[in-house]
Structure formats: C-alpha cells, structure tokens
mmCIF file of C-alpha atoms in Angstrom:
data_model
loop_
_atom_site.group_PDB
_atom_site.id
_atom_site.type_symbol
_atom_site.label_atom_id
_atom_site.label_comp_id
_atom_site.label_asym_id
_atom_site.label_seq_id
_atom_site.Cartn_x
_atom_site.Cartn_y
_atom_site.Cartn_z
ATOM 1 C CA UNK A 1 81.458 124.024 107.007
ATOM 2 C CA UNK A 2 82.067 125.023 103.415
ATOM 3 C CA UNK A 3 82.595 123.007 100.286
ATOM 4 C CA UNK A 4 84.964 125.010 98.088
ATOM 5 C CA UNK A 5 86.872 122.270 96.340
ATOM 6 C CA UNK A 6 88.854 122.190 93.110
ATOM 7 C CA UNK A 7 88.574 119.888 90.127
ATOM 8 C CA UNK A 8 91.245 117.556 88.842
ATOM 9 C CA UNK A 9 93.680 120.391 88.328
ATOM 10 C CA UNK A 10 96.634 120.453 90.724
ATOM 11 C CA UNK A 11 95.702 122.061 94.029
ATOM 12 C CA UNK A 12 98.286 124.252 95.790
ATOM 13 C CA UNK A 13 99.327 121.210 97.792
ATOM 14 C CA UNK A 14 99.574 119.031 94.692
ATOM 15 C CA UNK A 15 101.635 121.693 92.965
ATOM 16 C CA UNK A 16 104.125 121.235 95.791
ATOM 17 C CA UNK A 17 104.069 117.459 95.421
ATOM 18 C CA UNK A 18 107.782 117.425 94.718
ATOM 19 C CA UNK A 19 108.265 118.509 98.309
ATOM 20 C CA UNK A 20 105.904 115.915 99.774
ATOM 21 C CA UNK A 21 107.746 112.913 101.140
ATOM 22 C CA UNK A 22 105.666 109.792 100.436
ATOM 23 C CA UNK A 23 105.155 107.310 103.260
ATOM 24 C CA UNK A 24 106.977 103.979 103.218
ATOM 25 C CA UNK A 25 105.299 101.442 100.983
ATOM 26 C CA UNK A 26 104.031 99.489 103.998
ATOM 27 C CA UNK A 27 102.074 102.564 105.146
ATOM 28 C CA UNK A 28 100.367 103.225 101.830
ATOM 29 C CA UNK A 29 96.857 102.085 100.959
ATOM 30 C CA UNK A 30 96.662 99.690 97.995
ATOM 31 C CA UNK A 31 94.839 100.620 94.796
ATOM 32 C CA UNK A 32 92.023 98.450 93.468
ATOM 33 C CA UNK A 33 93.033 96.611 90.284
ATOM 34 C CA UNK A 34 89.366 96.079 89.382
ATOM 35 C CA UNK A 35 86.081 97.886 90.091
ATOM 36 C CA UNK A 36 85.431 98.284 93.804
ATOM 37 C CA UNK A 37 83.247 95.338 94.896
ATOM 38 C CA UNK A 38 80.085 96.048 96.802
ATOM 39 C CA UNK A 39 76.459 96.894 96.464
ATOM 40 C CA UNK A 40 76.370 97.279 92.714
ATOM 41 C CA UNK A 41 75.579 101.000 92.698
ATOM 42 C CA UNK A 42 77.817 103.727 91.358
ATOM 43 C CA UNK A 43 78.494 106.232 94.138
ATOM 44 C CA UNK A 44 79.259 109.892 93.624
ATOM 45 C CA UNK A 45 81.981 109.719 96.279
ATOM 46 C CA UNK A 46 84.079 106.954 97.776
ATOM 47 C CA UNK A 47 84.745 106.878 101.520
ATOM 48 C CA UNK A 48 88.198 105.498 102.267
ATOM 49 C CA UNK A 49 88.639 104.480 105.897
ATOM 50 C CA UNK A 50 92.288 105.079 106.636
ATOM 51 C CA UNK A 51 92.305 102.424 109.368
ATOM 52 C CA UNK A 52 89.988 99.782 110.772
ATOM 53 C CA UNK A 53 87.149 101.258 112.821
ATOM 54 C CA UNK A 54 87.450 104.703 111.247
ATOM 55 C CA UNK A 55 83.697 104.873 110.619
ATOM 56 C CA UNK A 56 83.678 104.707 106.809
ATOM 57 C CA UNK A 57 81.192 101.821 106.623
ATOM 58 C CA UNK A 58 78.779 103.594 108.986
ATOM 59 C CA UNK A 59 78.975 106.830 107.009
ATOM 60 C CA UNK A 60 78.516 104.908 103.764
ATOM 61 C CA UNK A 61 75.160 103.678 105.107
ATOM 62 C CA UNK A 62 74.173 107.143 106.296
ATOM 63 C CA UNK A 63 75.052 108.969 103.061
ATOM 64 C CA UNK A 64 73.211 107.704 99.984
ATOM 65 C CA UNK A 65 75.636 109.246 97.422
ATOM 66 C CA UNK A 66 78.663 107.605 99.070
ATOM 67 C CA UNK A 67 80.087 104.086 99.244
ATOM 68 C CA UNK A 68 82.873 102.367 101.157
ATOM 69 C CA UNK A 69 86.027 101.706 99.126
ATOM 70 C CA UNK A 70 87.167 99.139 101.707
ATOM 71 C CA UNK A 71 90.416 100.832 102.683
ATOM 72 C CA UNK A 72 91.770 100.946 99.138
ATOM 73 C CA UNK A 73 92.022 103.706 96.575
ATOM 74 C CA UNK A 74 89.538 103.119 93.749
ATOM 75 C CA UNK A 75 91.215 102.407 90.434
ATOM 76 C CA UNK A 76 88.448 104.311 88.590
ATOM 77 C CA UNK A 77 87.448 101.401 86.358
ATOM 78 C CA UNK A 78 84.244 101.328 84.288
ATOM 79 C CA UNK A 79 83.609 105.052 84.792
ATOM 80 C CA UNK A 80 83.831 104.859 88.565
ATOM 81 C CA UNK A 81 83.877 108.154 90.382
ATOM 82 C CA UNK A 82 87.402 109.446 91.046
ATOM 83 C CA UNK A 83 86.265 111.405 94.120
ATOM 84 C CA UNK A 84 87.500 110.196 97.498
ATOM 85 C CA UNK A 85 86.909 111.419 101.036
ATOM 86 C CA UNK A 86 89.236 109.970 103.659
ATOM 87 C CA UNK A 87 87.745 108.965 107.018
ATOM 88 C CA UNK A 88 89.727 108.781 110.279
ATOM 89 C CA UNK A 89 89.034 108.594 114.007
ATOM 90 C CA UNK A 90 90.132 111.567 116.052
ATOM 91 C CA UNK A 91 93.121 109.858 117.616
ATOM 92 C CA UNK A 92 96.810 110.479 117.040
ATOM 93 C CA UNK A 93 97.185 107.101 115.349
ATOM 94 C CA UNK A 94 94.105 107.680 113.171
ATOM 95 C CA UNK A 95 95.267 111.113 112.059
ATOM 96 C CA UNK A 96 98.779 109.790 111.431
ATOM 97 C CA UNK A 97 97.305 107.179 109.120
ATOM 98 C CA UNK A 98 95.317 109.890 107.324
ATOM 99 C CA UNK A 99 98.526 111.890 106.979
ATOM 100 C CA UNK A 100 100.231 108.854 105.424
ATOM 101 C CA UNK A 101 97.505 108.452 102.798
ATOM 102 C CA UNK A 102 97.365 112.151 101.997
ATOM 103 C CA UNK A 103 101.126 112.128 101.454
ATOM 104 C CA UNK A 104 100.713 109.068 99.246
ATOM 105 C CA UNK A 105 98.082 110.910 97.216
ATOM 106 C CA UNK A 106 100.089 114.123 96.812
ATOM 107 C CA UNK A 107 103.156 112.130 95.820
ATOM 108 C CA UNK A 108 101.170 110.708 92.891
ATOM 109 C CA UNK A 109 101.038 107.170 94.290
ATOM 110 C CA UNK A 110 97.279 106.786 94.766
ATOM 111 C CA UNK A 111 96.130 106.256 91.217
ATOM 112 C CA UNK A 112 93.734 108.559 89.340
ATOM 113 C CA UNK A 113 91.758 109.630 92.417
ATOM 114 C CA UNK A 114 90.891 113.144 93.512
ATOM 115 C CA UNK A 115 90.689 113.745 97.261
ATOM 116 C CA UNK A 116 87.817 116.053 98.191
ATOM 117 C CA UNK A 117 88.674 116.185 101.875
ATOM 118 C CA UNK A 118 88.921 114.413 105.196
ATOM 119 C CA UNK A 119 86.183 113.415 107.646
ATOM 120 C CA UNK A 120 87.296 113.007 111.239
ATOM 121 C CA UNK A 121 84.981 111.029 113.528
ATOM 122 C CA UNK A 122 84.934 111.631 117.271
ATOM 123 C CA UNK A 123 86.597 108.839 119.242
ATOM 124 C CA UNK A 124 84.734 109.657 122.454
ATOM 125 C CA UNK A 125 82.045 112.015 123.769
ATOM 126 C CA UNK A 126 83.014 115.443 125.034
ATOM 127 C CA UNK A 127 85.613 117.975 124.033
ATOM 128 C CA UNK A 128 88.396 117.104 121.632
ATOM 129 C CA UNK A 129 91.836 117.224 123.296
ATOM 130 C CA UNK A 130 93.856 120.215 122.154
ATOM 131 C CA UNK A 131 96.639 117.945 120.870
ATOM 132 C CA UNK A 132 94.148 116.217 118.564
ATOM 133 C CA UNK A 133 92.759 119.526 117.303
ATOM 134 C CA UNK A 134 96.226 120.836 116.511
ATOM 135 C CA UNK A 135 97.301 117.679 114.718
ATOM 136 C CA UNK A 136 94.006 117.594 112.816
ATOM 137 C CA UNK A 137 94.783 121.092 111.534
ATOM 138 C CA UNK A 138 98.207 119.941 110.349
ATOM 139 C CA UNK A 139 96.816 116.877 108.567
ATOM 140 C CA UNK A 140 93.888 118.881 107.222
ATOM 141 C CA UNK A 141 96.255 121.258 105.446
ATOM 142 C CA UNK A 142 96.931 118.422 102.976
ATOM 143 C CA UNK A 143 93.266 117.430 102.730
ATOM 144 C CA UNK A 144 91.992 120.845 101.682
ATOM 145 C CA UNK A 145 88.614 120.397 103.388
ATOM 146 C CA UNK A 146 87.968 118.844 106.789
ATOM 147 C CA UNK A 147 84.611 117.801 108.218
ATOM 148 C CA UNK A 148 84.055 116.680 111.806
ATOM 149 C CA UNK A 149 81.438 114.158 112.928
ATOM 150 C CA UNK A 150 80.676 114.339 116.666
ATOM 151 C CA UNK A 151 80.129 111.375 118.933
ATOM 152 C CA UNK A 152 76.798 109.554 118.458
ATOM 153 C CA UNK A 153 76.256 107.113 121.303
ATOM 154 C CA UNK A 154 73.259 105.492 119.630
ATOM 155 C CA UNK A 155 75.359 104.462 116.620
ATOM 156 C CA UNK A 156 77.249 102.070 118.887
ATOM 157 C CA UNK A 157 74.063 100.136 119.663
ATOM 158 C CA UNK A 158 72.945 99.003 116.212
ATOM 159 C CA UNK A 159 74.206 97.619 112.938
ATOM 160 C CA UNK A 160 74.961 100.309 110.317
ATOM 161 C CA UNK A 161 72.081 99.204 108.076
ATOM 162 C CA UNK A 162 69.632 100.128 110.857
ATOM 163 C CA UNK A 163 70.635 103.791 110.645
ATOM 164 C CA UNK A 164 68.660 106.351 108.611
ATOM 165 C CA UNK A 165 69.872 107.358 105.161
ATOM 166 C CA UNK A 166 70.479 110.919 103.960
ATOM 167 C CA UNK A 167 69.781 111.816 100.330
ATOM 168 C CA UNK A 168 70.482 115.140 98.595
ATOM 169 C CA UNK A 169 66.745 115.828 98.212
ATOM 170 C CA UNK A 170 66.099 115.558 101.964
ATOM 171 C CA UNK A 171 64.935 118.776 103.663
ATOM 172 C CA UNK A 172 66.909 120.443 106.420
ATOM 173 C CA UNK A 173 66.157 118.666 109.730
ATOM 174 C CA UNK A 174 63.817 120.520 112.044
ATOM 175 C CA UNK A 175 65.397 121.899 115.197
ATOM 176 C CA UNK A 176 63.054 120.436 117.780
ATOM 177 C CA UNK A 177 63.256 121.215 121.462
ATOM 178 C CA UNK A 178 62.195 117.704 122.344
ATOM 179 C CA UNK A 179 64.783 115.001 121.709
ATOM 180 C CA UNK A 180 63.788 112.653 118.896
ATOM 181 C CA UNK A 181 64.844 109.127 118.019
ATOM 182 C CA UNK A 182 68.285 109.527 116.459
ATOM 183 C CA UNK A 183 67.925 106.123 114.808
ATOM 184 C CA UNK A 184 64.909 107.337 112.837
ATOM 185 C CA UNK A 185 65.921 110.824 111.734
ATOM 186 C CA UNK A 186 68.987 112.320 110.097
ATOM 187 C CA UNK A 187 70.742 114.728 112.438
ATOM 188 C CA UNK A 188 71.704 118.224 111.330
ATOM 189 C CA UNK A 189 75.432 117.424 111.356
ATOM 190 C CA UNK A 190 74.947 114.479 108.962
ATOM 191 C CA UNK A 191 72.684 116.569 106.734
ATOM 192 C CA UNK A 192 75.384 119.250 106.583
ATOM 193 C CA UNK A 193 78.152 116.719 105.993
ATOM 194 C CA UNK A 194 76.291 115.091 103.127
ATOM 195 C CA UNK A 195 75.375 118.442 101.578
ATOM 196 C CA UNK A 196 78.959 119.683 101.797
ATOM 197 C CA UNK A 197 80.446 116.542 100.267
ATOM 198 C CA UNK A 198 77.960 116.559 97.382
ATOM 199 C CA UNK A 199 78.667 120.272 96.807
ATOM 200 C CA UNK A 200 82.407 119.575 96.797
ATOM 201 C CA UNK A 201 81.966 116.844 94.208
ATOM 202 C CA UNK A 202 79.732 119.094 92.106
ATOM 203 C CA UNK A 203 82.300 121.899 92.251
ATOM 204 C CA UNK A 204 84.933 119.448 91.053
ATOM 205 C CA UNK A 205 82.723 118.285 88.195
ATOM 206 C CA UNK A 206 81.868 121.852 87.152
ATOM 207 C CA UNK A 207 85.405 123.216 87.295
ATOM 208 C CA UNK A 208 86.991 123.842 83.865
ATOM 209 C CA UNK A 209 89.428 121.180 82.808
ATOM 210 C CA UNK A 210 92.917 122.384 81.807
ATOM 211 C CA UNK A 211 92.854 120.693 78.397
ATOM 212 C CA UNK A 212 89.494 122.281 77.618
ATOM 213 C CA UNK A 213 90.802 125.821 78.103
ATOM 214 C CA UNK A 214 94.259 125.402 76.527
ATOM 215 C CA UNK A 215 94.007 125.346 72.705
ATOM 216 C CA UNK A 216 97.596 124.161 72.458
ATOM 217 C CA UNK A 217 96.857 120.852 74.255
#
C-alpha cells in the first residue's frame, strides 16, 4: 500500500467534477452543522462509515490519530481536520454506498472536506469474490487511494474499546512464528493502514497551496 495523496487542490477526478453525476439527495450523507461530537480530541483524520456496520467505530478505536465522524461529513468547524477516509464493508451494497458518497464529494456537495481514500473491510473470512474486487476497483477510482482490512475473527468477540491502539510512534510489529494474542498487539495490516493514512494526511498538509504559488491570487 502506498500513500501518495494530493492536497486541497483539485485531483484529476475533482477536475472532472462537472461530469460526475451526484447521487439523489436521499443517498447523500449529511454535513455536520457544528463540531463533530465525541471524545473531545482533535483527530488528524475523520473516518466516515458509509453505512451502519461498516467498521468505522472499530477502526477509530484502533487508530489513535483517527476519530469517527458518525456517518456525516465534518463541517470543519473550530479548526477541525478536513481530512476524511471513507469506510465500507466489502459487499455490493456497501461499495454502492461508498460510490454514492464519493460522487457527492466530487460534485461539491460534501462541504469543505478532502477525501484521502477509502478503507474496505472484509465482510467474511476467505477470498474476496471477484465481483466485489472488480466493483471495488471501480469505486476506488473515485477515492484515489484504497486500503483493505482483512477479516479479524477476534474483533467480533469484544467491544471496540478492548482492542489495542496504534499510534504513529509504534514500532513495526514483529513477525513471530507463534500466534500471539490479537487483542493485545497491533497486527501488521493495522500498522500499515495507520502509517499509510497518516502519510497521506501529511502529504496533503505539505503540498503547496494554489494561492501560495500564484502571485495574482
């Protein structure tokens, strides 16, 4: 997985926004009209679950720099982060919902947010059906970056706050031959996901802003 993301400048997809057909209003996510309620911390990235059960709340517990936006686009009040990662289950309906919200975003109907990418969460153990993989590629073309989280059986057995927490300073997990307690240690896929998302946000923050490079603006 890589994390080459662009700043708030129009991406190639956004530049084609005139050709993106927005979803019907009923299939759009609302935008917060106040700061996102929650734990009182300012996250680097918001996780927007595109449907119930997508896995956004679980990932928000696992990733210290992230927080759940509760299925709404943040309105970016009080210096909130504008960075959003959509989260969807790997089902046709889940990916369709992600497609709806990406179309909403590219049509300019999602407020001042910047989408860094899409996380798809396995809906079952085993191989992903080819139809899901193909549709994920189609939806991912609007997301720019797509990350995949495999099935974790043990996550089904506990509350999210019982899961370990990844922080950017954490070392790379050791590749042990003996299976360890997945509820005590961050797995390599979560370490990579967190690292990639933070790198994507950092790339966006470091990218030159158009008004800073154009003396006429």
